[in-house]
mmCIF file of C-alpha atoms and ligand atoms in Angstrom:
data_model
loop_
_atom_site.group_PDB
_atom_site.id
_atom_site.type_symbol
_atom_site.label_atom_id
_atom_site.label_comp_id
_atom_site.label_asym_id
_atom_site.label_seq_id
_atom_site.Cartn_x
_atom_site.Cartn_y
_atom_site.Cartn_z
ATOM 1 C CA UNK A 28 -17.265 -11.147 -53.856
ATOM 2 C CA UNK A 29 -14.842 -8.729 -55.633
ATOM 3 C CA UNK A 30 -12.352 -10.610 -56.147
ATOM 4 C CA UNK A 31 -14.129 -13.294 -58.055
ATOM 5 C CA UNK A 32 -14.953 -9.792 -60.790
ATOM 6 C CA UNK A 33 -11.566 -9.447 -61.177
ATOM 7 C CA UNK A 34 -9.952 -13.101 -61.075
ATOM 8 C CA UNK A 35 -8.120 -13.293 -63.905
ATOM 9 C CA UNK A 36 -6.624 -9.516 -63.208
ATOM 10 C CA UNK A 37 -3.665 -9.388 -61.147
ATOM 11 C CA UNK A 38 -3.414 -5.333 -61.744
ATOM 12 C CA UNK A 39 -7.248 -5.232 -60.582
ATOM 13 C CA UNK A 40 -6.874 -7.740 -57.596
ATOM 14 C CA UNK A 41 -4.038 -5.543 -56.450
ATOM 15 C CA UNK A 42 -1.046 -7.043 -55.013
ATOM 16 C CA UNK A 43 1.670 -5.509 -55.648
ATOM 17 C CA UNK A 44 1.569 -2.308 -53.550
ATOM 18 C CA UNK A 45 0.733 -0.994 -49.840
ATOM 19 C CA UNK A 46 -1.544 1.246 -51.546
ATOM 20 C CA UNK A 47 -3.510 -1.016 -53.389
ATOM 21 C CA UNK A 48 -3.509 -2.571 -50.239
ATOM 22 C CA UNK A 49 -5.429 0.157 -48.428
ATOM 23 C CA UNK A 50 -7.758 0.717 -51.108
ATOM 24 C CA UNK A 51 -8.858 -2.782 -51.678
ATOM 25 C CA UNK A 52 -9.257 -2.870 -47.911
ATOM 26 C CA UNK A 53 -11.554 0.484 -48.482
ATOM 27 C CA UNK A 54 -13.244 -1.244 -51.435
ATOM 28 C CA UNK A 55 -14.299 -4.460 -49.480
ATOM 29 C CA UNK A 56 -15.494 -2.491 -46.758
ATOM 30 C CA UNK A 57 -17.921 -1.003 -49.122
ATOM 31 C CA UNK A 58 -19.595 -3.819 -50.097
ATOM 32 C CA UNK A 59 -20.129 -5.144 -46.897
ATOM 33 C CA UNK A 60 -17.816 -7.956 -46.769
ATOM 34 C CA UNK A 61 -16.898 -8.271 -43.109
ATOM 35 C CA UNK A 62 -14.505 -10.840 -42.052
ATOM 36 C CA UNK A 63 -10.712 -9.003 -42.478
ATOM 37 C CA UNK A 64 -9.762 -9.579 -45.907
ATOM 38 C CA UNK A 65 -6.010 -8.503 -46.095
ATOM 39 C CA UNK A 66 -3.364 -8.969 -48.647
ATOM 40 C CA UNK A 67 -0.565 -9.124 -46.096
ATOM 41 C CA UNK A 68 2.886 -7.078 -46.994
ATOM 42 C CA UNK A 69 5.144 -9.615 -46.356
ATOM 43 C CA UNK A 70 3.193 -11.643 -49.261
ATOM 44 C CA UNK A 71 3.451 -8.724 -51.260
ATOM 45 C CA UNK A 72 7.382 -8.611 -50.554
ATOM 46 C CA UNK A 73 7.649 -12.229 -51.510
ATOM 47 C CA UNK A 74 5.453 -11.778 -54.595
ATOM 48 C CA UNK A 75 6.793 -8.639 -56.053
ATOM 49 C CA UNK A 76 10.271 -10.572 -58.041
ATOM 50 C CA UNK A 77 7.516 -12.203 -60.104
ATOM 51 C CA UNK A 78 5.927 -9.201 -61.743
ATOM 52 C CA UNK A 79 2.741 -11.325 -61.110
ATOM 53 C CA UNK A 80 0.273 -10.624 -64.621
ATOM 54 C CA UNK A 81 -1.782 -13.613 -64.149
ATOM 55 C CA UNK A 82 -3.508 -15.801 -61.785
ATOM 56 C CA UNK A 83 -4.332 -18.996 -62.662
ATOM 57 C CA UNK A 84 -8.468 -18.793 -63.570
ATOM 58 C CA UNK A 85 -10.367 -20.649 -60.602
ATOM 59 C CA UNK A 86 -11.574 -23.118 -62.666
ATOM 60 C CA UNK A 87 -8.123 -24.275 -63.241
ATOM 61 C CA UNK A 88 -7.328 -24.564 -60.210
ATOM 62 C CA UNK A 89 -10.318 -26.066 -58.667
ATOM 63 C CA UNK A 90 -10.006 -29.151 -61.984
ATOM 64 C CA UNK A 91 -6.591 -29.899 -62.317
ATOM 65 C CA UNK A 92 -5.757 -31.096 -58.831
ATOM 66 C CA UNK A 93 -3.816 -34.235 -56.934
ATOM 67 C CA UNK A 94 -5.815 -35.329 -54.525
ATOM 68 C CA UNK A 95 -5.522 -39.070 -54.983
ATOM 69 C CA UNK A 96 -7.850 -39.823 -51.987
ATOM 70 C CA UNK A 97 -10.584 -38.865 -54.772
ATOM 71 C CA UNK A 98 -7.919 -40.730 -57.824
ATOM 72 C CA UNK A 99 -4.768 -40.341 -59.594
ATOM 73 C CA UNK A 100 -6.048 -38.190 -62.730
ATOM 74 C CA UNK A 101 -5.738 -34.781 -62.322
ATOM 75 C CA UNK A 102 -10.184 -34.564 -63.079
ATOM 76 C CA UNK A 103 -10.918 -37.144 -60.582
ATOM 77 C CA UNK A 104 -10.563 -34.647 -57.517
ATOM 78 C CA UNK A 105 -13.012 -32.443 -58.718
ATOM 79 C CA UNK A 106 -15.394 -35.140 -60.116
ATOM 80 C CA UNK A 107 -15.030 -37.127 -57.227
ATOM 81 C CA UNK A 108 -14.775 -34.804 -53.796
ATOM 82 C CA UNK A 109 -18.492 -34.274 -53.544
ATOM 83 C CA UNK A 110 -18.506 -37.239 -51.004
ATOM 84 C CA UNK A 111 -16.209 -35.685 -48.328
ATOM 85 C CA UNK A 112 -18.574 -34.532 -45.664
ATOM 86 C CA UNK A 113 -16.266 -31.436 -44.261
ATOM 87 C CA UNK A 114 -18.650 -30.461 -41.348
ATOM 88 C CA UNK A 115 -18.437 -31.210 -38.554
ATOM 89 C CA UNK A 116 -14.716 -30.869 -38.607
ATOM 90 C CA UNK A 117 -12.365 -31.232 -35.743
ATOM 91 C CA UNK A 118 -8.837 -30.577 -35.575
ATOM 92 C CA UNK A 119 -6.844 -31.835 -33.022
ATOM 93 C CA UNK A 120 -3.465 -30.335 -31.956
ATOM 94 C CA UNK A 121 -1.121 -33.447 -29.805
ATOM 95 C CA UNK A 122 1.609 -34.602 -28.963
ATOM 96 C CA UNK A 123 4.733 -32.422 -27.480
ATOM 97 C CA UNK A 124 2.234 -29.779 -25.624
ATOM 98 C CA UNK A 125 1.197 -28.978 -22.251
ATOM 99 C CA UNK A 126 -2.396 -29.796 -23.039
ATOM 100 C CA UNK A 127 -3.684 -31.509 -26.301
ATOM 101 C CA UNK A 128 -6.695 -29.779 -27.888
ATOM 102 C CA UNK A 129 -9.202 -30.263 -29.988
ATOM 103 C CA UNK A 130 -11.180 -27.635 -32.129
ATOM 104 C CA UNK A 131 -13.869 -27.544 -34.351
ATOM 105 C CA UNK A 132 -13.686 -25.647 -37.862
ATOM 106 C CA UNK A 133 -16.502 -23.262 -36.654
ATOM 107 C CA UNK A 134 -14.727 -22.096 -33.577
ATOM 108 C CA UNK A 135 -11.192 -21.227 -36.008
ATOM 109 C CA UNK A 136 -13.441 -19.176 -38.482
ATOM 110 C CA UNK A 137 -15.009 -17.608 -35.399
ATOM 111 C CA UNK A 138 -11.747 -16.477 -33.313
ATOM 112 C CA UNK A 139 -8.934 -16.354 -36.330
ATOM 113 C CA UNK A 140 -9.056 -13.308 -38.493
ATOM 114 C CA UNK A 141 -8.888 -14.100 -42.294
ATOM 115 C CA UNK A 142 -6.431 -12.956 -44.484
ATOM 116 C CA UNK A 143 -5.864 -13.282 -48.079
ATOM 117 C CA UNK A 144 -2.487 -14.276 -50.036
ATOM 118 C CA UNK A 145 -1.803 -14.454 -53.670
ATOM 119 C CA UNK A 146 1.147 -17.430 -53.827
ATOM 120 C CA UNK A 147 2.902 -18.768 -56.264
ATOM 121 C CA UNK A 148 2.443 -22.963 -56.285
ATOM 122 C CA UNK A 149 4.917 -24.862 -57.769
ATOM 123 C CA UNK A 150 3.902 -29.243 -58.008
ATOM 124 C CA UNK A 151 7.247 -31.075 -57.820
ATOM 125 C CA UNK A 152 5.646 -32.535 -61.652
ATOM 126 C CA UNK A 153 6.786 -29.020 -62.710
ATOM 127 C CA UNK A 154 3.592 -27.433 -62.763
ATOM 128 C CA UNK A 155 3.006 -24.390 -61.517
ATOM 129 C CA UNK A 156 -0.335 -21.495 -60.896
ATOM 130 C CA UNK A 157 -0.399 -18.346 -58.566
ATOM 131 C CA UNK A 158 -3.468 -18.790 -56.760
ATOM 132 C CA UNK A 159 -5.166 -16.101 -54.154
ATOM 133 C CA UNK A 160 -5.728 -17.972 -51.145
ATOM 134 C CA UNK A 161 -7.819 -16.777 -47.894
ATOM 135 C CA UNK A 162 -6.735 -18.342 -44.394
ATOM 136 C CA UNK A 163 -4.124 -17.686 -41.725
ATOM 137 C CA UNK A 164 -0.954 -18.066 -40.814
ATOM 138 C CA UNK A 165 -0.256 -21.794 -39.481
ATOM 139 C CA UNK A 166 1.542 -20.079 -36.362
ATOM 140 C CA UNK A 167 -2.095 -18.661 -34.762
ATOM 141 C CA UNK A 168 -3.070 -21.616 -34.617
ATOM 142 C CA UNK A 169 -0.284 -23.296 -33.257
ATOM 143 C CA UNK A 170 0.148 -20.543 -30.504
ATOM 144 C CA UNK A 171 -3.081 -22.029 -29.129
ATOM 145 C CA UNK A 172 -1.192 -24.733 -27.243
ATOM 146 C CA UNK A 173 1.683 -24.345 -25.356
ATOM 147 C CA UNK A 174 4.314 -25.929 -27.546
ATOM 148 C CA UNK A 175 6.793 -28.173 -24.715
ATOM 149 C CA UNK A 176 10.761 -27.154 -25.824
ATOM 150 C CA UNK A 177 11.656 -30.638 -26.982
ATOM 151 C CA UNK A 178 9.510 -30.778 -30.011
ATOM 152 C CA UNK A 179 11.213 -29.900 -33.271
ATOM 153 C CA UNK A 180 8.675 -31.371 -35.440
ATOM 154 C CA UNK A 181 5.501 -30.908 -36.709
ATOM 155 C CA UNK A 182 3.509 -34.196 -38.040
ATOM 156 C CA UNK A 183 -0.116 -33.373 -39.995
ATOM 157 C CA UNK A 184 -2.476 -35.922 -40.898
ATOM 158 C CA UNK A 185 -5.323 -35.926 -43.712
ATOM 159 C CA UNK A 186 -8.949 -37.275 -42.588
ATOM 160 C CA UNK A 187 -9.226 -40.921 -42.892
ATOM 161 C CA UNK A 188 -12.713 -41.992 -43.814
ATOM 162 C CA UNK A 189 -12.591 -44.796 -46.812
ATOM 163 C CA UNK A 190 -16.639 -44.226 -46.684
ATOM 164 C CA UNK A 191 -16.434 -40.617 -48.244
ATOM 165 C CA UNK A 192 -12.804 -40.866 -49.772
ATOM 166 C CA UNK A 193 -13.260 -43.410 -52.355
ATOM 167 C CA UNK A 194 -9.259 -43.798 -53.249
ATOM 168 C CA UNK A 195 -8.691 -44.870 -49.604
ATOM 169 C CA UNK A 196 -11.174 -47.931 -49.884
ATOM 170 C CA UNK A 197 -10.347 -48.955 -53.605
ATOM 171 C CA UNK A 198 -6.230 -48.958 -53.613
ATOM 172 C CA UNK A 199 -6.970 -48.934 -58.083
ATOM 173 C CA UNK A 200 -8.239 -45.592 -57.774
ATOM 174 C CA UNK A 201 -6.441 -44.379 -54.698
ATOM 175 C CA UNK A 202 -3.319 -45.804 -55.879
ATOM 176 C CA UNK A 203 -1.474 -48.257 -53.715
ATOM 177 C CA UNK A 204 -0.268 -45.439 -50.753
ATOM 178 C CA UNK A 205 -0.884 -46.133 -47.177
ATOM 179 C CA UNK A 206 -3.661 -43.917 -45.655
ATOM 180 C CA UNK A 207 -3.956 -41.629 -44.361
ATOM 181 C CA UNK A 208 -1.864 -39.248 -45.695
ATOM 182 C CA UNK A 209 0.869 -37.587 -44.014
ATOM 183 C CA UNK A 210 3.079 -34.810 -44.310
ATOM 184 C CA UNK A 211 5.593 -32.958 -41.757
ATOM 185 C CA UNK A 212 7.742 -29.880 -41.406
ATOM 186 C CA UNK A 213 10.436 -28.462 -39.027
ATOM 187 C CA UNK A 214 8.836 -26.485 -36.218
ATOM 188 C CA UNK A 215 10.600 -22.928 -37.366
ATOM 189 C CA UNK A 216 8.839 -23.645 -41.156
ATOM 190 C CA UNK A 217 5.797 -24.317 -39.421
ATOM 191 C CA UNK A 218 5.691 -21.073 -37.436
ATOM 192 C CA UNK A 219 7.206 -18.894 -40.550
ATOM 193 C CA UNK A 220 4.709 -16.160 -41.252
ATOM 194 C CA UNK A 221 4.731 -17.393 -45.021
ATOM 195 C CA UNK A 222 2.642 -20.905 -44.154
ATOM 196 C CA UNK A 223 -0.476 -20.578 -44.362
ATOM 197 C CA UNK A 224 -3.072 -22.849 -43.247
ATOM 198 C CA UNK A 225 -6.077 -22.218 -46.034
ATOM 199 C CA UNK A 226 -9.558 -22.129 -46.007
ATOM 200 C CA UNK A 227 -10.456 -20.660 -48.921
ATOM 201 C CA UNK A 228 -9.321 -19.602 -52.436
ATOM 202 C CA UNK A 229 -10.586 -16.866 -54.739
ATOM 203 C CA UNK A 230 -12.806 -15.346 -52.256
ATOM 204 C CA UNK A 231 -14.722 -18.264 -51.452
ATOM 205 C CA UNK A 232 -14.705 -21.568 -49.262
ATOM 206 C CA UNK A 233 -12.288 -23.791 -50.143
ATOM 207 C CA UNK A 234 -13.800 -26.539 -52.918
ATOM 208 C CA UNK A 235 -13.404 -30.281 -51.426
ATOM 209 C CA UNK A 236 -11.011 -31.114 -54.150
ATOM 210 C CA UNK A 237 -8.867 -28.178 -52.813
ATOM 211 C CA UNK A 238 -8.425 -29.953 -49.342
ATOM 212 C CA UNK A 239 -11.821 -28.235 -47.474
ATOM 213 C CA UNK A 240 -12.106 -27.467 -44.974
ATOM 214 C CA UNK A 241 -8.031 -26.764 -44.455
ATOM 215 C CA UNK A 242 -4.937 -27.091 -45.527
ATOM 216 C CA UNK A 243 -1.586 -26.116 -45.487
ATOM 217 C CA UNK A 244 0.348 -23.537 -48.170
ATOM 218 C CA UNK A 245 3.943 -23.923 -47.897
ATOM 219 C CA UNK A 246 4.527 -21.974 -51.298
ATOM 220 C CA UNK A 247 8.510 -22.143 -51.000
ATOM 221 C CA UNK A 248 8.394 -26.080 -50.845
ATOM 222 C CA UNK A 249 6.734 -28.438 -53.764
ATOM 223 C CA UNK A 250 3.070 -28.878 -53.573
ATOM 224 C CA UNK A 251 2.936 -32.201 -52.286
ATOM 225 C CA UNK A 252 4.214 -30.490 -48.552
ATOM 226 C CA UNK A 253 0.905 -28.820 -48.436
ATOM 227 C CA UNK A 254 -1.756 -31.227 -47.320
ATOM 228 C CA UNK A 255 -5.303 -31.379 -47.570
ATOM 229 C CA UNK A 256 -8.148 -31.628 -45.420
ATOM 230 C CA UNK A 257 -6.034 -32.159 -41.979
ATOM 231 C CA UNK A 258 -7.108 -33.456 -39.160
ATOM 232 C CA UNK A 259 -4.312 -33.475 -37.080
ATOM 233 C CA UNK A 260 -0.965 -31.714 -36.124
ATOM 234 C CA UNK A 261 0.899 -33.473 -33.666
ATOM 235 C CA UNK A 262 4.357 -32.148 -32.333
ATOM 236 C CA UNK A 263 7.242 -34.137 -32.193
ATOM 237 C CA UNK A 264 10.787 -34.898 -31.111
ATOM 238 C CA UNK A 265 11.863 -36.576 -34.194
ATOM 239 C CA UNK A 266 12.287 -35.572 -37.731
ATOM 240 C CA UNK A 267 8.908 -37.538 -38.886
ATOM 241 C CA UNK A 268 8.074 -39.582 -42.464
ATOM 242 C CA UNK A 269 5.604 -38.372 -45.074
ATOM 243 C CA UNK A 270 3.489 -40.022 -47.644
ATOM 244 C CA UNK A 271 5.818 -39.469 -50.389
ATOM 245 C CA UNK A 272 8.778 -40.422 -48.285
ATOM 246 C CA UNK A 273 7.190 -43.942 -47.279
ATOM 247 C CA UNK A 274 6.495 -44.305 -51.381
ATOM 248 C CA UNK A 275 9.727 -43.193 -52.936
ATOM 249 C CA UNK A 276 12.257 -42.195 -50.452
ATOM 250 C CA UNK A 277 15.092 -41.246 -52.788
ATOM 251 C CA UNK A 278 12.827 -39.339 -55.376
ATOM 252 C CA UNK A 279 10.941 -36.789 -52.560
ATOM 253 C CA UNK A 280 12.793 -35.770 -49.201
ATOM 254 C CA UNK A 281 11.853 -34.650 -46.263
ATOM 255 C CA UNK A 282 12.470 -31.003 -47.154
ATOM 256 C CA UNK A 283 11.035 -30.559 -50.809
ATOM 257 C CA UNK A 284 12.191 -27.394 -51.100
ATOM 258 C CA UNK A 285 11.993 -25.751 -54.271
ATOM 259 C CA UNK A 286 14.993 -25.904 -56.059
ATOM 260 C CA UNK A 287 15.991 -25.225 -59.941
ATOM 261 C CA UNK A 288 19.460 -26.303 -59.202
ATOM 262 C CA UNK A 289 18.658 -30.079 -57.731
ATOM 263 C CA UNK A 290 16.439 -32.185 -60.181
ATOM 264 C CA UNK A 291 14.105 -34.834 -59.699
ATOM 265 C CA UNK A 292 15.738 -38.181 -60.451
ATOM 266 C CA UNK A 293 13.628 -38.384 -63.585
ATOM 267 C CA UNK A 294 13.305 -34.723 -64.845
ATOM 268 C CA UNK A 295 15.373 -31.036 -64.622
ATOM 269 C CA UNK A 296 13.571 -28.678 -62.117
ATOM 270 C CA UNK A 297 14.711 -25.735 -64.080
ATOM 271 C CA UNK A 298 12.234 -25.078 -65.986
ATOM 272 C CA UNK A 299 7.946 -25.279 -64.692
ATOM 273 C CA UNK A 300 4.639 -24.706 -66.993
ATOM 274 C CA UNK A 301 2.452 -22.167 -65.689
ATOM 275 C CA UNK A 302 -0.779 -22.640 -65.877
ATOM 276 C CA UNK A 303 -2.580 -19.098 -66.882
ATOM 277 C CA UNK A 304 -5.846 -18.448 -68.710
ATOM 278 C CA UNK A 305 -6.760 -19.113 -72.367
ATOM 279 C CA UNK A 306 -7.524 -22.900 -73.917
ATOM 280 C CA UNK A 307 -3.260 -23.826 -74.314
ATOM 281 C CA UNK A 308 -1.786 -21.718 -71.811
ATOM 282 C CA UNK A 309 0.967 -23.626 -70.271
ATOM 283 C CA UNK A 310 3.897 -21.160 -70.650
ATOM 284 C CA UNK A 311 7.052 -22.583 -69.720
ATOM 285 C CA UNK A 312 8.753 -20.328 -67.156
ATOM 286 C CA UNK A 313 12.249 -20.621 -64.948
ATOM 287 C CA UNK A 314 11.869 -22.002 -61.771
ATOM 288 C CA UNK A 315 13.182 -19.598 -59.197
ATOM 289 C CA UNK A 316 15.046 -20.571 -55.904
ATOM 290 C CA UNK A 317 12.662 -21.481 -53.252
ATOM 291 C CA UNK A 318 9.892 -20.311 -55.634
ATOM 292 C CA UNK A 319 10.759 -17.105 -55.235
ATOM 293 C CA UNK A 320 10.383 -16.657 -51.581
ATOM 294 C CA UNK A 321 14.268 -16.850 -51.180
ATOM 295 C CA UNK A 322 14.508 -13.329 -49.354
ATOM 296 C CA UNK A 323 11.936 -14.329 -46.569
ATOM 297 C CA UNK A 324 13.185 -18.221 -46.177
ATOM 298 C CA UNK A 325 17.145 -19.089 -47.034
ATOM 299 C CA UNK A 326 18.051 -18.297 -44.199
ATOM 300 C CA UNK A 327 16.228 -21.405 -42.012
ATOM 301 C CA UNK A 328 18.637 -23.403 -44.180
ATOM 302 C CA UNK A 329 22.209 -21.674 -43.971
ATOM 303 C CA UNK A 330 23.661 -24.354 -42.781
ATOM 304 C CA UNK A 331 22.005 -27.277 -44.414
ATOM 305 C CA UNK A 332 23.469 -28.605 -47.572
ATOM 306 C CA UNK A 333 20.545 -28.428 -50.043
ATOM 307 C CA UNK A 334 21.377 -31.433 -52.260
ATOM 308 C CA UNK A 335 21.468 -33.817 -49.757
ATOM 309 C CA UNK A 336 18.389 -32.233 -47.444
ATOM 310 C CA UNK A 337 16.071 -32.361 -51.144
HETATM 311 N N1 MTE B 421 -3.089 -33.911 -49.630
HETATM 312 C C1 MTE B 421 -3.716 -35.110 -49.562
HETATM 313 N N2 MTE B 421 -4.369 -35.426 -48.437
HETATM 314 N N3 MTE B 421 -3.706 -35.996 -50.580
HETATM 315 C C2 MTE B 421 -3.024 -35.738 -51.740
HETATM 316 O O1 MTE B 421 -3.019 -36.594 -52.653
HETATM 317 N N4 MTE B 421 -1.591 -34.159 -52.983
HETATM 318 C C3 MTE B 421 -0.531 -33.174 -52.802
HETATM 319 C C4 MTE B 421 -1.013 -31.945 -52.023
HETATM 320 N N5 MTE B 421 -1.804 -32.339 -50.869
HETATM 321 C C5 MTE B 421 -2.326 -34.489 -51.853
HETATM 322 C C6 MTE B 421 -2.412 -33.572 -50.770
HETATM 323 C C7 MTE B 421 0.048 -32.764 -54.064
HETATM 324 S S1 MTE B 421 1.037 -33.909 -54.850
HETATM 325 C C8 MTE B 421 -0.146 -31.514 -54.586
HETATM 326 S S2 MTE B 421 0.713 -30.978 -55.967
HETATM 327 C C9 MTE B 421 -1.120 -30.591 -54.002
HETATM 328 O O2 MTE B 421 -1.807 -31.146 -52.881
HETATM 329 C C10 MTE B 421 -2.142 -30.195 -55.057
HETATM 330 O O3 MTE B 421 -2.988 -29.193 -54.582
HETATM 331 P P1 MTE B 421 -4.149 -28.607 -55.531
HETATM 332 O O4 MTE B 421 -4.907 -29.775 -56.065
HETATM 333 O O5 MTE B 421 -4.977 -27.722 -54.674
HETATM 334 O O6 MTE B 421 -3.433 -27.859 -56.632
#
């Protein structure tokens, strides 16, 4: 596809302007590529601060992953993912709804129109990449069910199959966390038009290691909010726990959003490495208030004091 010419080429994969917009629209069109590939504008709002030049080369991002289903190095993912079968997939939506559903992967890329998204990604290990993802906002698929008014929550769960996820069946390569993994946001971050639930990146299908055949994007909040390969989002009354929060309570909240101003117990957050193209490029870079997507999110947390809510 086009955008895998131009990959490394932020000018040339055009997004920073409406009319780059339109014409890459204009340019898909003419090579046939029909599901709706869109770079949406309140992306582009988010994205413009950053001057984007760079996006981190797919192969970086599809090798240097956490995904410690597959192991703890950052090359096991991608050696080790292979073994996740990803169809059939079913995702079920529970919990505080008028009717639970269930829906298979086919029947989202069927009805929900794809869009792409060019995010900056920022690991709470002060890593970061801007990656261009394809998918759709989490709130389509939430308005599927009718939401009940008492839940606040929303509670996501990873597929749990020690057979094809070798970390969850051997706790030396999986490390010692309790599977499967979880993760959770408020309901109004949930339906924010910035989270994304992705199914692809650069063009293409999502890569296994990646968190096929979805996952969530939550690119103001550190990487370990958006989890991989989900089988199920459950709403709830109550603020819920998290993988990281059942491992190391007082070293990643509930909120993880990003923050320059409130380290890590064991390192500054001021500062990230960005990983861009070339053999040693990890160019250290200042980490900006809620990664840069201050304008679109502060608000949600007006009232909330941000060192104690980390
Ligand atoms: N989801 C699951 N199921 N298991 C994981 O280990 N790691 C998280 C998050 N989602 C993780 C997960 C962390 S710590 C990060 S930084 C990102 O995925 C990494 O995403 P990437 O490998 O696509 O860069």
């Amino acid at each position: 596809m086009l955008i895998n010419k131009n990959k490394f080429d932020v000018d040339k994969i055009d997004i920073t302007s409406e009319e780059n917009y339109i014409n890459r629209r204009k340019i898909l069109k003419l090579f046939g590529i029909s599901t709706a590939i869109a770079i949406a504008p309140n992306a582009l709002k988010a994205n413009e601060k950053y001057s984007l030049k760079t996006i981190t080369p797919e192969n970086k991002a599809k090798s240097y992953n956490n995904f410690y289903e597959f192991g703890l190095d950052k090359s096991d993912p991608y050696k080790n993912a292979h073994t996740l079968k990803t169809r059939p997939w079913e995702i079920k939506i529970t919990g505080e709804v008028a009717k639970e559903i269930t829906l298979s992967i086919d029947d989202i890329l069927r009805d929900i129109p794809i869009i792409q998204r060019a995010y900056r990604f920022r690991c709470v290990e002060a890593w970061s990449m801007n990656i261009p993802w394809n998918g759709f906002e989490l709130n389509k698929l939430l308005n599927k069910v009718k939401i009940k008014g008492n839940a606040k929550f929303v509670q996501f769960k990873t597929k749990y199959a020690p057979d094809e996820m070798i970390g969850q069946r051997n706790s030396y390569i999986g490390g010692f966390i309790k599977y499967p993994y979880i993760e959770g946001l408020r309901i109004d971050e949930a339906m924010h038009p910035l989270t994304l639930i992705a199914t692809g990146m650069y063009g293409k299908d999502l890569p296994n290691q990646n968190g096929a055949p979805l996952r969530l994007i939550v690119p103001w909040k550190y990487g370990f909010k958006s989890i991989k390969s989900i089988v199920e989002i459950k709403l709830v009354e109550k603020m819920p726990t998290s993988t990281w929060m059942q491992l190391q309570s007082e070293e990643y909240g509930f909120y993880a959003n990003v923050n320059p101003n409130v380290s890590h117990p064991r390192w500054s957050q001021r500062e990230e490495r960005f990983i861009g193209g070339g053999f040693f490029n990890f160019k250290k870079v200042p980490t900006l208030m809620f990664n840069g997507y201050e304008n679109e999110v502060a608000s949600m947390y007006s009232r909330m004091d941000l060192v104690k809510n980390f």
